[in-house]
PDB file of C-alpha atoms in Angstrom:
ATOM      1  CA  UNK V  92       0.703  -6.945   7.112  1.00 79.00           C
ATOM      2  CA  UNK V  93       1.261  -3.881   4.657  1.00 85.00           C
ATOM      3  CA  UNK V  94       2.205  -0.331   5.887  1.00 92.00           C
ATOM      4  CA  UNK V  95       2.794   3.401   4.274  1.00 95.00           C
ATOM      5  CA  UNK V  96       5.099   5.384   5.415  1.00 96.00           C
ATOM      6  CA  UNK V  97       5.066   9.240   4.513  1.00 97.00           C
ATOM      7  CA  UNK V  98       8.515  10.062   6.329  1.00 97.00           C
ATOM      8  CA  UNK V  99       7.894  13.681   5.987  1.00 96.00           C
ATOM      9  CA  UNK V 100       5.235  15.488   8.394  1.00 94.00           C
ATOM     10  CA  UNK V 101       5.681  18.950   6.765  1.00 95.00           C
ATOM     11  CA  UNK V 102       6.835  20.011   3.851  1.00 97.00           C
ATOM     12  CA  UNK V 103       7.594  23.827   2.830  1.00 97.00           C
ATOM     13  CA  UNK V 104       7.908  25.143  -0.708  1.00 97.00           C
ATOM     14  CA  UNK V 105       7.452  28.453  -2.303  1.00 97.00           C
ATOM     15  CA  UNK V 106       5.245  29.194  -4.676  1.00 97.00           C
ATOM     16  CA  UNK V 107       6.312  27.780  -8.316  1.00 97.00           C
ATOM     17  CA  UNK V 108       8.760  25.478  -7.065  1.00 97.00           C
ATOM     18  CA  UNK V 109       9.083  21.668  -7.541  1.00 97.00           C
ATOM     19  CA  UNK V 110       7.432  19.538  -5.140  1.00 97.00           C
ATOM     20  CA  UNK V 111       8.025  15.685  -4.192  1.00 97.00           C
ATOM     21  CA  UNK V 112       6.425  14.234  -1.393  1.00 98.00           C
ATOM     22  CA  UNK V 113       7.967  10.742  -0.656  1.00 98.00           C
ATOM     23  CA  UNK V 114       5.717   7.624   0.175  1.00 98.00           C
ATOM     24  CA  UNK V 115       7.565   4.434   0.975  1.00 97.00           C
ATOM     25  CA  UNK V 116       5.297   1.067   1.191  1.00 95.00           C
ATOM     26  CA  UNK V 117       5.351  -2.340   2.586  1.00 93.00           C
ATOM     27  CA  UNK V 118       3.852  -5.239   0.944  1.00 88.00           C
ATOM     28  CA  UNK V 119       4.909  -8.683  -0.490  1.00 81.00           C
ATOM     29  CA  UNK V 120       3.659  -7.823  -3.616  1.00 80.00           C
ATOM     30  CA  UNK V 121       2.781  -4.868  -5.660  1.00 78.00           C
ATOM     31  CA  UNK V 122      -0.231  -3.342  -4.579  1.00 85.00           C
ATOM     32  CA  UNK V 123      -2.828  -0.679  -5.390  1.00 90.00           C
ATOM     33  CA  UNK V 124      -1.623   2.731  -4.973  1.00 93.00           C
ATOM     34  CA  UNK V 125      -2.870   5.837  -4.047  1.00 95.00           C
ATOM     35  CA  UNK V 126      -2.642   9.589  -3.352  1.00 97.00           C
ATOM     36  CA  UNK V 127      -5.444  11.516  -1.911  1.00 97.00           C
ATOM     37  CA  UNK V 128      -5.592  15.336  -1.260  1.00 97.00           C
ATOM     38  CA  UNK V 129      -7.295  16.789   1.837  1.00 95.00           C
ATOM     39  CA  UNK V 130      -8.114  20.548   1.576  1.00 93.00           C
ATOM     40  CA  UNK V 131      -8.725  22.733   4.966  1.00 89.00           C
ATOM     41  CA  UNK V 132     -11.885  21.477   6.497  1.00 86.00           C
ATOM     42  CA  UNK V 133     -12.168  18.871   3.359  1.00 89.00           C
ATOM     43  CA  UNK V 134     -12.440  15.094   2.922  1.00 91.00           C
ATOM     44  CA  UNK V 135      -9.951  13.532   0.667  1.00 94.00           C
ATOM     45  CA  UNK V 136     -10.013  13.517  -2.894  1.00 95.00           C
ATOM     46  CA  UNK V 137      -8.422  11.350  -4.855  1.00 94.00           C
ATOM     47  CA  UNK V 138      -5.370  12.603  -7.267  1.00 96.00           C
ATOM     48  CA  UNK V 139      -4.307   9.475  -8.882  1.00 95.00           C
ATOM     49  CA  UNK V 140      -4.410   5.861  -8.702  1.00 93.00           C
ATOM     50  CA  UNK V 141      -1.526   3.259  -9.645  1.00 93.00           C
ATOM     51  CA  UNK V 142      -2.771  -0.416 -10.750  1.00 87.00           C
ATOM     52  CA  UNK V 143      -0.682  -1.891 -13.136  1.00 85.00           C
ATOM     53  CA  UNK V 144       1.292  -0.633 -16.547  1.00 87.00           C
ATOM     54  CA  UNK V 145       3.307   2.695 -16.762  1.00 89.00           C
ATOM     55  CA  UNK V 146       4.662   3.574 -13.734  1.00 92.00           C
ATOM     56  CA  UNK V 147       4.340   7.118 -14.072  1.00 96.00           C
ATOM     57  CA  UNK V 148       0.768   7.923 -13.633  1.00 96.00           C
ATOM     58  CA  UNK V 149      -0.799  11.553 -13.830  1.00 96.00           C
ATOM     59  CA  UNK V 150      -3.705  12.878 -11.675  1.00 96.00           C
ATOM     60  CA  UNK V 151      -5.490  16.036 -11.622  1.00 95.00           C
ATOM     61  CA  UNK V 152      -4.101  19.397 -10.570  1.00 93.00           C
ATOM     62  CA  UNK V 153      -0.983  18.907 -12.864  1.00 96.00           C
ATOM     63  CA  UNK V 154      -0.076  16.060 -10.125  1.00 97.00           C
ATOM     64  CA  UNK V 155       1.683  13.031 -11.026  1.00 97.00           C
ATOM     65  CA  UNK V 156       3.824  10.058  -9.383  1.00 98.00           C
ATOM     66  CA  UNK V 157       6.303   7.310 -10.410  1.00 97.00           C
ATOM     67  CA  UNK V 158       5.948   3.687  -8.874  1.00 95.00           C
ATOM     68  CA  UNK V 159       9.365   2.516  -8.212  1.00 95.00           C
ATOM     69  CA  UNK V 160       9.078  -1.574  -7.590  1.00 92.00           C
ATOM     70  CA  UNK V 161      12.936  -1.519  -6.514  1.00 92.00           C
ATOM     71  CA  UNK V 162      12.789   0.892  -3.916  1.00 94.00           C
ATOM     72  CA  UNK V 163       9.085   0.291  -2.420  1.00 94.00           C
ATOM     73  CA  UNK V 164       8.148   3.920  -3.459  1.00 96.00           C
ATOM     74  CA  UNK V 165       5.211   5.917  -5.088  1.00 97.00           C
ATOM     75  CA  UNK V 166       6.604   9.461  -4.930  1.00 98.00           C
ATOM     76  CA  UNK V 167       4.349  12.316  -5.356  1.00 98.00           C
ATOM     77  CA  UNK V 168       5.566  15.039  -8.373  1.00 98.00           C
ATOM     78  CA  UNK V 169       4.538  18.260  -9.387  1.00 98.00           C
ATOM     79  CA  UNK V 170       6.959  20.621 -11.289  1.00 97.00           C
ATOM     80  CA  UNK V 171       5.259  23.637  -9.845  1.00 97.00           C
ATOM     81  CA  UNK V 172       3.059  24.339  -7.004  1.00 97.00           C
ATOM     82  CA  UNK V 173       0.829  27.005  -6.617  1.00 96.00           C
ATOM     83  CA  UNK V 174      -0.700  28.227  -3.236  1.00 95.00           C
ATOM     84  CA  UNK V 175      -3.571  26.602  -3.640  1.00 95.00           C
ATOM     85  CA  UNK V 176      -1.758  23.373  -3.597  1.00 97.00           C
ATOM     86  CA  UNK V 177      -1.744  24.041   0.230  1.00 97.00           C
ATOM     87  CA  UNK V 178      -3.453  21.229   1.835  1.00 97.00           C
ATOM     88  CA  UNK V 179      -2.449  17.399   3.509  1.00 96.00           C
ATOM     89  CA  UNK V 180      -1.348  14.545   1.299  1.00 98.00           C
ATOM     90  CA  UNK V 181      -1.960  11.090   1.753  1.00 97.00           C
ATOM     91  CA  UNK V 182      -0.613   8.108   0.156  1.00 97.00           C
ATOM     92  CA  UNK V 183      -2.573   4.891   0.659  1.00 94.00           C
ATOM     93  CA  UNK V 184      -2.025   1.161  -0.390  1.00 92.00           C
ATOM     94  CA  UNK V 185      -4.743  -1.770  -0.812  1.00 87.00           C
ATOM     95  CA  UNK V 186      -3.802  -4.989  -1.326  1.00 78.00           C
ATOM     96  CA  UNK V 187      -4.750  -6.458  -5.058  1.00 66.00           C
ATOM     97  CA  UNK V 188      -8.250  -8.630  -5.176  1.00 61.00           C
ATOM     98  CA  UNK V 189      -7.664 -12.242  -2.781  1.00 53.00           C
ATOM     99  CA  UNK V 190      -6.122  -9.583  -0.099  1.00 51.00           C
ATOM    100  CA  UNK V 191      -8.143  -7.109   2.312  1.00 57.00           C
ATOM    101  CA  UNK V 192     -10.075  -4.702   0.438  1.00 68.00           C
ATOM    102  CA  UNK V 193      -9.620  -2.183   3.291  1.00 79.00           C
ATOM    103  CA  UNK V 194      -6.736   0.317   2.375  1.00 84.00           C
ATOM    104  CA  UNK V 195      -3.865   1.110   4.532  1.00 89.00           C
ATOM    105  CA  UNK V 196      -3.515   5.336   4.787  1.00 93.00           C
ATOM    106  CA  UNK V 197      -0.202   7.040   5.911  1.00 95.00           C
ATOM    107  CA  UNK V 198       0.223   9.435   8.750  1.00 94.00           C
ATOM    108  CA  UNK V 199       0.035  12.252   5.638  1.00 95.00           C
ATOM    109  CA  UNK V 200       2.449  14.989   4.687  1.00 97.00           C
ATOM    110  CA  UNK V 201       1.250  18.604   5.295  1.00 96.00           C
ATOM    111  CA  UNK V 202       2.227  21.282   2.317  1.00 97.00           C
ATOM    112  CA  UNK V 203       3.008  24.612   3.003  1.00 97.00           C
ATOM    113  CA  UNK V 204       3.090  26.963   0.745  1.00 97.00           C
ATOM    114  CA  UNK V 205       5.153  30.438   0.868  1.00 94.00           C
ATOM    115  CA  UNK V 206       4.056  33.260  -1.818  1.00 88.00           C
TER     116      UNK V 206
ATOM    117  CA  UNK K 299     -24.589  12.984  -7.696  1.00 67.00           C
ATOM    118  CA  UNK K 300     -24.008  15.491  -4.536  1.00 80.00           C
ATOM    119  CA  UNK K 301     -21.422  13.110  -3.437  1.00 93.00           C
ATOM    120  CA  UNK K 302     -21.076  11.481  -0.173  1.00 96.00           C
ATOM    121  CA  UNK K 303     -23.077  13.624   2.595  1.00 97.00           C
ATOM    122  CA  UNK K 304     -22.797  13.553   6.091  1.00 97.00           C
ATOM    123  CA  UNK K 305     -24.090  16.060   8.948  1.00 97.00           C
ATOM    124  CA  UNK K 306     -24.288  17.463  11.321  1.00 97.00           C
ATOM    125  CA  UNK K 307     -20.811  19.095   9.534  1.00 96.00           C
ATOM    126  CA  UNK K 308     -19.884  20.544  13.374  1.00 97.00           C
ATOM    127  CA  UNK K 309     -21.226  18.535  16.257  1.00 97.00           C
ATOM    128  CA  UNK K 310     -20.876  20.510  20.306  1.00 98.00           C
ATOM    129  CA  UNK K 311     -21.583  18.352  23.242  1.00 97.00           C
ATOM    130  CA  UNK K 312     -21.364  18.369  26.655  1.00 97.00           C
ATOM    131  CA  UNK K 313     -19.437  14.582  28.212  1.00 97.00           C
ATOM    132  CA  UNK K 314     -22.165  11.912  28.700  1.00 97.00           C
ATOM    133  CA  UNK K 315     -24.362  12.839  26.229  1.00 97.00           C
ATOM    134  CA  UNK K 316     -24.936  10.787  23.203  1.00 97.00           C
ATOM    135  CA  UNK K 317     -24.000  11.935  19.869  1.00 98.00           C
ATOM    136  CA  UNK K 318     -25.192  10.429  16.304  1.00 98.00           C
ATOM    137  CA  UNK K 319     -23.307  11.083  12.996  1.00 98.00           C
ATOM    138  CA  UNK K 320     -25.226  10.520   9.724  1.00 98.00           C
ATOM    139  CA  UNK K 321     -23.604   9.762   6.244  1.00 98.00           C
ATOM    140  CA  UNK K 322     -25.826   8.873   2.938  1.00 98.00           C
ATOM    141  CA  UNK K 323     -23.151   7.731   0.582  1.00 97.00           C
ATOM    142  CA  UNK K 324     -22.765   7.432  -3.783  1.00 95.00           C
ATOM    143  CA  UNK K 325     -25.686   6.014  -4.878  1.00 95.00           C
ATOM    144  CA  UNK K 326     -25.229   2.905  -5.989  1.00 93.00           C
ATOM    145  CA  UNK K 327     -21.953   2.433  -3.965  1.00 93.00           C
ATOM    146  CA  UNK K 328     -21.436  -0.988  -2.000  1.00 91.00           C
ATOM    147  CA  UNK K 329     -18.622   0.193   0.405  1.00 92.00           C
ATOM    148  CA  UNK K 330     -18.787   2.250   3.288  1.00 95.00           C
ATOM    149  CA  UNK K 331     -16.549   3.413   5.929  1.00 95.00           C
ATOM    150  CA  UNK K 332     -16.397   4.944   8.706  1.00 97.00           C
ATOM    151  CA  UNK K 333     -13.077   6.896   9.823  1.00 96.00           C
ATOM    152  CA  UNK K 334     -11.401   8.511  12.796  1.00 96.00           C
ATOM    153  CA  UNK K 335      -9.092  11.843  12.294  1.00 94.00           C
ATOM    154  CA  UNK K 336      -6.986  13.407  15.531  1.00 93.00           C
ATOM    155  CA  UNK K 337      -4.125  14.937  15.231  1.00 89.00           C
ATOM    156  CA  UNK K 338      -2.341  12.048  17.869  1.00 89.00           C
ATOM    157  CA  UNK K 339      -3.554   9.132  15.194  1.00 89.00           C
ATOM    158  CA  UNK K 340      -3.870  10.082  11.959  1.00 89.00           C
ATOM    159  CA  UNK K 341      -6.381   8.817  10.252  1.00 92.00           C
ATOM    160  CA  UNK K 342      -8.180   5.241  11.916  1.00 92.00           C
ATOM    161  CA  UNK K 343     -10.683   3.285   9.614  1.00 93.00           C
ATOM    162  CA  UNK K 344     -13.891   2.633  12.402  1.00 96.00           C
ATOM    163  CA  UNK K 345     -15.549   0.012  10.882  1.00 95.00           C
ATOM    164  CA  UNK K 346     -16.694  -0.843   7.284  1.00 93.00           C
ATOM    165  CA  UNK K 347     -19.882  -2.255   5.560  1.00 94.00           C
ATOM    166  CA  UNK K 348     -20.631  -4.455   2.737  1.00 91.00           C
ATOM    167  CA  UNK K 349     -23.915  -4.130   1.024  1.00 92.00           C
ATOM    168  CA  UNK K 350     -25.541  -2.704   4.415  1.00 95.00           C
ATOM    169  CA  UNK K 351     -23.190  -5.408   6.289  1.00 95.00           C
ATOM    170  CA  UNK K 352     -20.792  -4.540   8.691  1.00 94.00           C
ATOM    171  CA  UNK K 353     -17.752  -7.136   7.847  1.00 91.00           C
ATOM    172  CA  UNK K 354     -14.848  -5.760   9.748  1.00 90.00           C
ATOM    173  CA  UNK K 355     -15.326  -3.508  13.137  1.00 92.00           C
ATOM    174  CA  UNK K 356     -12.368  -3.672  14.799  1.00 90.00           C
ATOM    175  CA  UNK K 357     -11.394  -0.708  14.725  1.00 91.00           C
ATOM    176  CA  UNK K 358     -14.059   0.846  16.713  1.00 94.00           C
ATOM    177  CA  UNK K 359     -12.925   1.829  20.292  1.00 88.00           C
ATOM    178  CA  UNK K 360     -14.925   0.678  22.694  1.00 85.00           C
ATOM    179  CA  UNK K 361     -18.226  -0.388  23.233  1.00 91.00           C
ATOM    180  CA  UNK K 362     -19.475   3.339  23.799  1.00 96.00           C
ATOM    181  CA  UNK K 363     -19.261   2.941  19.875  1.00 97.00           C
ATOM    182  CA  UNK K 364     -22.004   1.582  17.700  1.00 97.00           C
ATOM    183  CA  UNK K 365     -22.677   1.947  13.809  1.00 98.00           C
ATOM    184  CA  UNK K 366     -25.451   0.816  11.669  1.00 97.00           C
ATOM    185  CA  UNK K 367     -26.202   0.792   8.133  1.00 98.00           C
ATOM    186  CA  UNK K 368     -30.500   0.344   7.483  1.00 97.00           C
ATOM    187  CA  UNK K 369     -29.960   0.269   3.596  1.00 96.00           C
ATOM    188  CA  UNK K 370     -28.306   1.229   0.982  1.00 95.00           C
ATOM    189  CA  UNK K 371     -28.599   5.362   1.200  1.00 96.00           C
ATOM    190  CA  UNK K 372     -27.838   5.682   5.000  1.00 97.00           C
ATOM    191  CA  UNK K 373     -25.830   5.191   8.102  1.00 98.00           C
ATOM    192  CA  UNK K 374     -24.835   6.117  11.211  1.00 98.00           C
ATOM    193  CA  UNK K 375     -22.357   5.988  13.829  1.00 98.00           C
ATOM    194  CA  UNK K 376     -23.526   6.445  17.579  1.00 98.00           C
ATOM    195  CA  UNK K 377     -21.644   7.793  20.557  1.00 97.00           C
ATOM    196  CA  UNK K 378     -22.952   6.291  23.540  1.00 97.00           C
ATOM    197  CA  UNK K 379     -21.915   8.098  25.807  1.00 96.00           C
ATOM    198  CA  UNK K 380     -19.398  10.804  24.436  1.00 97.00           C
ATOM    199  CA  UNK K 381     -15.507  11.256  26.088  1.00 96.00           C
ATOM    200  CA  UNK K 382     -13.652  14.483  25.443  1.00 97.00           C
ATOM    201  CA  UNK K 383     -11.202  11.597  23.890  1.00 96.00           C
ATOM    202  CA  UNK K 384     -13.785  11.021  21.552  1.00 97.00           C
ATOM    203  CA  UNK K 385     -13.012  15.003  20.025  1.00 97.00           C
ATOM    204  CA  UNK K 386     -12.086  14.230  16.278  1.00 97.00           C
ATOM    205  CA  UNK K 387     -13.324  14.305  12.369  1.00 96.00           C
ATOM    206  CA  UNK K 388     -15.080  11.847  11.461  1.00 97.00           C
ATOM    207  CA  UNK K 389     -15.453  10.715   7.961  1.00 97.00           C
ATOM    208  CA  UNK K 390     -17.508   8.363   6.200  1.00 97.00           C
ATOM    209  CA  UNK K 391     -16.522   7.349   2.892  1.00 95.00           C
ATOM    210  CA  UNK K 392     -18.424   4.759   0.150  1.00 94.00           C
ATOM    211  CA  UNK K 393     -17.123   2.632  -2.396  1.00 91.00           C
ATOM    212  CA  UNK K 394     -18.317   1.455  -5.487  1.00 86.00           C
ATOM    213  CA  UNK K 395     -18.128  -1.745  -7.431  1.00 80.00           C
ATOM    214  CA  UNK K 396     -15.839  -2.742  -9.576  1.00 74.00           C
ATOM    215  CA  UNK K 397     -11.810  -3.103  -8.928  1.00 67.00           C
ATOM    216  CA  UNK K 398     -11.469   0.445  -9.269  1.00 70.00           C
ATOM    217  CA  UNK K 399     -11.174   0.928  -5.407  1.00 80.00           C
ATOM    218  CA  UNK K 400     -11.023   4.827  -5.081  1.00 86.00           C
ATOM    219  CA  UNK K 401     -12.916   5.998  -1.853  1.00 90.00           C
ATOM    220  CA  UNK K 402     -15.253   8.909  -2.447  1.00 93.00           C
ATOM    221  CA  UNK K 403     -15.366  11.120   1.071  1.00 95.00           C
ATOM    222  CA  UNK K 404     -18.057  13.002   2.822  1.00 96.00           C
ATOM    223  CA  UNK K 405     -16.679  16.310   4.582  1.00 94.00           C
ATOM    224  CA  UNK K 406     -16.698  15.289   7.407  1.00 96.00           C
ATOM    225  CA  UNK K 407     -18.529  15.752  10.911  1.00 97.00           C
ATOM    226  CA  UNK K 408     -15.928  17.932  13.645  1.00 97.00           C
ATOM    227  CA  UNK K 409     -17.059  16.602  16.944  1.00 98.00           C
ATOM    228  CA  UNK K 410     -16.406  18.554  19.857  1.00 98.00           C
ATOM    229  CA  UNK K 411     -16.927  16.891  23.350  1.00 98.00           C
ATOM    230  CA  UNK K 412     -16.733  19.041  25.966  1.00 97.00           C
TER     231      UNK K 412
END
């Protein structure tokens, strides 16, 4: 069975510093990736999508993140957060087509930003 | 399109009482989903339909739970009766077709059983 792992529950940065939130995955092959952003009192929006191809991928919100087959990883970048970045961060994995098409969330990583 | 809609967005009842969540997803969207947030588990997937099927319910607790899905533009999920356990966001989500896969979400319905 496939798993994400977000090993960080909070993360603190101030404001126009670099961010990377970590996401390590399980799977026997290379899956689907995600990143979703949930705002306060929000559903989650997604910020950008890995399938196949370059492994960096950008999203919206000046986000991007780097697929790293080696090391299990799709690592969240972004070179400088602003405090409206605040919010929960979820990386998510779905198997490719032949597999479950239900995706597997992590626990999430909660930003903080300091002005 | 206005999204994924759900209501009520804040839901206050008393223990015993049932509660019913509504969620009109994309239109045109086959998925839907129905999630679970607490602060104790993250973020549980309740149960999921297919073209107005439900294919995979596993994930919903106990048989206090219940979830239908009439057609295409609505469904809901039941709470029969409600727990103070049962205190959470709920989420419903759609998916289209395709082999994109991104979920679109509603925003959400805070249940509060008291």
């Amino acid at each position: 069975a496939q798993s994400v792992t977000q090993p960080d529950i909070h993360i603190t940065v101030s404001e126009g510093a670099s961010l990377e939130l970590r996401c390590n995955y399980s799977y026997g092959a290379t899956p689907y990736l995600f990143w979703y952003v949930q705002s306060p009192g929000q559903g989650l929006q997604l910020l950008l999508k890995y399938f196949s191809g370059d492994t960096l991928v950008q999203g919206i919100k000046g986000f991007e993140a780097e697929f790293k087959r080696s090391q299990s990883s799709f690592n969240l970048r972004k070179p400088s957060v602003h405090w409206s970045d605040a919010a929960e961060y979820f990386c998510a994995l779905q198997t490719r087509p032949g597999g479950s098409y239900i995706p597997t969330f992590g626990r999430g990583t909660s930003l903080i930003v300091h002005p | 399109d206005a999204g994924v809609i759900q209501s009520p967005r804040h839901e206050v009842t008393e223990m015993g009482q049932e509660v019913t969540l509504r969620c009109k997803p994309i239109s045109g969207h086959d998925y839907l989903f129905w999630y679970r947030q607490t602060m104790m588990r993250g973020l549980e997937l309740l149960i999921y339909f297919n073209n107005n099927v439900p294919i995979d319910d596993s994930g919903m607790p106990e048989d206090r739970f219940s979830a239908k899905m009439p057609n295409a533009s609505f469904s809901t999920l039941k709470i029969q009766p409600s727990e103070p356990r049962d205190s959470a966001v709920y989420f419903c989500a759609s998916r289209g077709p395709g082999l994109t896969y991104e979920q679109y979400f509603g925003p959400g319905t805070r249940l509060t059983v008291t």
